[in-house]
mmCIF file of C-alpha atoms in Angstrom:
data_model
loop_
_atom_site.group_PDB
_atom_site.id
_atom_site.type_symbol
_atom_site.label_atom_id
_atom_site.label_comp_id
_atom_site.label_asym_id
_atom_site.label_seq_id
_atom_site.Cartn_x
_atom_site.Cartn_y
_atom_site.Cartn_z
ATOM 1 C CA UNK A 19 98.870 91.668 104.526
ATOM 2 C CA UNK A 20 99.504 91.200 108.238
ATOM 3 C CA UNK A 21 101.198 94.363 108.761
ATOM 4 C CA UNK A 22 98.954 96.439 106.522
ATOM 5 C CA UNK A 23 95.597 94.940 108.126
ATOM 6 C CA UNK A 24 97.278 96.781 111.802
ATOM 7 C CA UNK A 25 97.611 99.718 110.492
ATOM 8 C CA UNK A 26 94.537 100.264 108.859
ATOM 9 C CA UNK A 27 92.839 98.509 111.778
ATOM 10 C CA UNK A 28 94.181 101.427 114.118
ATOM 11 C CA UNK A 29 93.595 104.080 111.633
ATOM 12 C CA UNK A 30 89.511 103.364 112.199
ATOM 13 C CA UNK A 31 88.066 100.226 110.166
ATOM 14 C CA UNK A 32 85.940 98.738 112.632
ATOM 15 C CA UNK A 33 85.669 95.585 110.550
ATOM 16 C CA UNK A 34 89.194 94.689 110.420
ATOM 17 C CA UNK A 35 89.036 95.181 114.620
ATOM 18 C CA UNK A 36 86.535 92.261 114.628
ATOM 19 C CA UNK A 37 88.455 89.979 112.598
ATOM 20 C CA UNK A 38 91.566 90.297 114.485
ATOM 21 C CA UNK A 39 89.832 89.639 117.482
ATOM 22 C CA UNK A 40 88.106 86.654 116.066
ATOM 23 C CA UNK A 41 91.206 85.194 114.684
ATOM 24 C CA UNK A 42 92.937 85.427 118.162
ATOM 25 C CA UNK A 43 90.696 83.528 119.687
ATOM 26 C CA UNK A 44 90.245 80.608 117.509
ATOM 27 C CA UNK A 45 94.621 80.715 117.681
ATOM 28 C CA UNK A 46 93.548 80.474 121.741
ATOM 29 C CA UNK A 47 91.340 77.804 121.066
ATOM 30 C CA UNK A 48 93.317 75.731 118.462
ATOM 31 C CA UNK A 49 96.345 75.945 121.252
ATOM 32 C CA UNK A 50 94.060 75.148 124.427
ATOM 33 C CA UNK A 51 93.125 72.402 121.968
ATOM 34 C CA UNK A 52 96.697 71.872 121.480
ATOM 35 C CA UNK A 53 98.080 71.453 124.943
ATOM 36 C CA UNK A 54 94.554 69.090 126.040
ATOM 37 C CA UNK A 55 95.900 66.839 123.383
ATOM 38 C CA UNK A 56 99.732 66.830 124.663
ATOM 39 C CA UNK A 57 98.727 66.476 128.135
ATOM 40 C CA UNK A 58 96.238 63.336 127.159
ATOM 41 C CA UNK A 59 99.226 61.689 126.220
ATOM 42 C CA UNK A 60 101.501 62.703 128.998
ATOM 43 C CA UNK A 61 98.916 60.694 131.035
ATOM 44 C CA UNK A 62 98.599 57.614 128.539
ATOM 45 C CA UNK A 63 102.709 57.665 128.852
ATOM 46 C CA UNK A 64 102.242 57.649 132.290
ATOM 47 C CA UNK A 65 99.921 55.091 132.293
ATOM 48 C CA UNK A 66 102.017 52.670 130.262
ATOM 49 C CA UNK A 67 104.904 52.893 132.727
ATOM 50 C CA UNK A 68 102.288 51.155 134.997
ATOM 51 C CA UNK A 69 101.121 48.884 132.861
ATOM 52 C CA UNK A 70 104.067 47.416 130.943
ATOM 53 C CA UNK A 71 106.884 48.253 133.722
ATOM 54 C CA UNK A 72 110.039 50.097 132.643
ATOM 55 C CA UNK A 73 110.793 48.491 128.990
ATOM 56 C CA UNK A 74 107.681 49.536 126.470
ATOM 57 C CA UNK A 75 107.430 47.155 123.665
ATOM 58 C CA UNK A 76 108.722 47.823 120.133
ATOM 59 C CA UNK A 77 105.820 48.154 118.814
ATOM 60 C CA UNK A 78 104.384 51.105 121.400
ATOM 61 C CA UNK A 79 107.194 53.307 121.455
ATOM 62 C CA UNK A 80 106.970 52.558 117.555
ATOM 63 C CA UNK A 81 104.144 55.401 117.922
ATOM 64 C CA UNK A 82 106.306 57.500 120.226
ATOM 65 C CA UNK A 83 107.822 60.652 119.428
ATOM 66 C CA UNK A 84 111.489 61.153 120.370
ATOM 67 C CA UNK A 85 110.021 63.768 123.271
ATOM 68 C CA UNK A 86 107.531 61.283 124.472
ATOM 69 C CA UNK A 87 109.878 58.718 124.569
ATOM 70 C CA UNK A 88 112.348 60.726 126.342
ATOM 71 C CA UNK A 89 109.880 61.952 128.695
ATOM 72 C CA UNK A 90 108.832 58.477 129.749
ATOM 73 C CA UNK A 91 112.463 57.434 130.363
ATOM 74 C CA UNK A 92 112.635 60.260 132.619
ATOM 75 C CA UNK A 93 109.449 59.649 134.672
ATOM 76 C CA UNK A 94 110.409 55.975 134.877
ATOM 77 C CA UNK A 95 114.111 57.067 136.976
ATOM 78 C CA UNK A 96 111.920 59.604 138.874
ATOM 79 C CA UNK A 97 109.548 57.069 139.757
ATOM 80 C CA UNK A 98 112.535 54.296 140.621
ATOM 81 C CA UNK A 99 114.291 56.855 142.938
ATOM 82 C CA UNK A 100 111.069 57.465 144.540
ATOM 83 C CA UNK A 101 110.761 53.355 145.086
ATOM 84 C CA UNK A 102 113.916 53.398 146.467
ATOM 85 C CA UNK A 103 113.653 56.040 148.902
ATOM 86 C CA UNK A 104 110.565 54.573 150.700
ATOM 87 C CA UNK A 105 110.035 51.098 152.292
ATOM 88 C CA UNK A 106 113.500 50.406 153.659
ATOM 89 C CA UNK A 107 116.772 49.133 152.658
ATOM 90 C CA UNK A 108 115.748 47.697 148.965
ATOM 91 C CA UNK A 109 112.901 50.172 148.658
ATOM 92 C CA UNK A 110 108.960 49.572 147.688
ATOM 93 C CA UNK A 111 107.723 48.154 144.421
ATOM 94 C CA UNK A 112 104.540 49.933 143.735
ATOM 95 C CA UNK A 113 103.836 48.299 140.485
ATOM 96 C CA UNK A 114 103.579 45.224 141.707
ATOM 97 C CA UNK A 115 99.457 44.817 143.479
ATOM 98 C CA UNK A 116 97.869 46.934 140.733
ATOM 99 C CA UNK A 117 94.730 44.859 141.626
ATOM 100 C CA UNK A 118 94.904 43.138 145.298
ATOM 101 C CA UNK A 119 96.005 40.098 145.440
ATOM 102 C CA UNK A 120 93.305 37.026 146.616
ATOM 103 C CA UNK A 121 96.087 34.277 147.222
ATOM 104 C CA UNK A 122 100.123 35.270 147.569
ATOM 105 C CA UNK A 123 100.524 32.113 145.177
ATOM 106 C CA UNK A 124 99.235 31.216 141.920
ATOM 107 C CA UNK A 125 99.846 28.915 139.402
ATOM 108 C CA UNK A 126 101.384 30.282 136.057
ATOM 109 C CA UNK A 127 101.959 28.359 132.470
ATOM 110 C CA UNK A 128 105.160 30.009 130.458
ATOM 111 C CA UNK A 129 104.043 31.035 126.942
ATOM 112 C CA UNK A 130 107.715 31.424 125.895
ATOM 113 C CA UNK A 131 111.451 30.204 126.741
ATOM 114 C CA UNK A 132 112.337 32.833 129.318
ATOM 115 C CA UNK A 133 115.301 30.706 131.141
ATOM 116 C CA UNK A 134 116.364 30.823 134.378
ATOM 117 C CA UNK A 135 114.069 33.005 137.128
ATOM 118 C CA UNK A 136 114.961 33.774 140.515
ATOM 119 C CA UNK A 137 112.814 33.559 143.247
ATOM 120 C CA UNK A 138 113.482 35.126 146.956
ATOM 121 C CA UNK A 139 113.855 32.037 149.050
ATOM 122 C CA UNK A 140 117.179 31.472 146.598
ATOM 123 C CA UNK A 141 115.382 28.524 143.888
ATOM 124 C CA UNK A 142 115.677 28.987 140.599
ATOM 125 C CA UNK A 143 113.392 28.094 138.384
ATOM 126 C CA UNK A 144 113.730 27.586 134.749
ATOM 127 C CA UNK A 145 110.552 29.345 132.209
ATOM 128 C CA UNK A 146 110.233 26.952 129.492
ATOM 129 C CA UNK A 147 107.341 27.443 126.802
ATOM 130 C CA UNK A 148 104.215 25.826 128.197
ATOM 131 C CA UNK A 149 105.778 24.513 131.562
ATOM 132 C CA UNK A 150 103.625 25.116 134.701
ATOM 133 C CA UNK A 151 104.541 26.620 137.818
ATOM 134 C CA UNK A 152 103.230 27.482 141.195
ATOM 135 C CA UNK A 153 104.852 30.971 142.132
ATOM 136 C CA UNK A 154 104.360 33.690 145.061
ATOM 137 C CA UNK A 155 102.339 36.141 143.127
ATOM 138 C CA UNK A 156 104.332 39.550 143.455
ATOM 139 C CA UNK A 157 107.582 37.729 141.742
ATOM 140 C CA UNK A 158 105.960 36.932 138.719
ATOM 141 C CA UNK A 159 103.479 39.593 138.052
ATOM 142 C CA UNK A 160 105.077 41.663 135.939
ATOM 143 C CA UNK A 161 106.224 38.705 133.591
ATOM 144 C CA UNK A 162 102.566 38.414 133.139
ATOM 145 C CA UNK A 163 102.038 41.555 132.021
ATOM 146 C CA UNK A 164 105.076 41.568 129.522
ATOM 147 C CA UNK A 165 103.761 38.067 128.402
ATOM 148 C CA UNK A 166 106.137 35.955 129.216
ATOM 149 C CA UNK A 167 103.902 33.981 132.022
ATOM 150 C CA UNK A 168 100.270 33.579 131.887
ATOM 151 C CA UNK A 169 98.097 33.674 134.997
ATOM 152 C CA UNK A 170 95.821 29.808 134.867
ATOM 153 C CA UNK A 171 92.756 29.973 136.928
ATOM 154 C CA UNK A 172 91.097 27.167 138.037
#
């Protein structure tokens, strides 16, 4: 029908001309509609990288295409080589302050067994469930944001 609506579209029926028009730009429309959705969650990806760190829980990247997942993966190296190529020797964590910090310390409870954690002055410290520490704030905040630690505020 495609083929035969063309031809008899060039050979003078002004009605077919307006219907091929009009069906090209609803096709624009459905693929500007398209690519506003795609980008949307190019930027909620992006977003997440932020928000969860480099390892997206199960059940996120349950609702992850294969392309979106592979896509984050490759924004998260490109945004860990940038890291590493500013501040220095060991590089800049910018995904540590999301919100400025009021103290450098706070006190944290452990919701879960984590085990032993590291801190930069060389103590370790082992995360038990529902044992309380007081930490500097930029080593522990992305454990609070996978929920490993939670933040107490007195």
């Amino acid at each position: 029908r495609g083929s035969s609506s063309r031809s008899e579209a060039k050979s003078g029926r002004a009605d077919l001309i307006f219907l091929i028009r009009f069906r090209h730009c609803c096709l624009l429309r459905n693929q500007r509609c398209v690519l506003a959705y795609l980008y949307d969650r190019l930027l909620r990806i992006r977003a997440l990288r932020w928000e969860y760190g480099s390892v997206l829980p199960n059940t996120i990247q349950f609702h992850m295409s294969a392309e979106e997942v592979e896509w984050f993966n490759r924004y998260k190296k490109s945004l860990a080589t940038y890291m590493r190529s500013v501040g220095g020797e060991e590089g800049l964590d910018l995904t540590q302050d999301i919100k400025p910090p009021k103290s450098l310390y706070i006190e944290v409870r452990c919701l879960r067994d984590y085990g032993e954690f590291e801190i930069d002055d060389g103590t370790t410290i082992l995360l038990k469930k529902n044992s309380q520490h007081f930490l500097p704030r930029w080593k522990c905040e992305q454990l609070i944001r996978q929920g490993v630690l939670e933040h107490i505020l007195s």
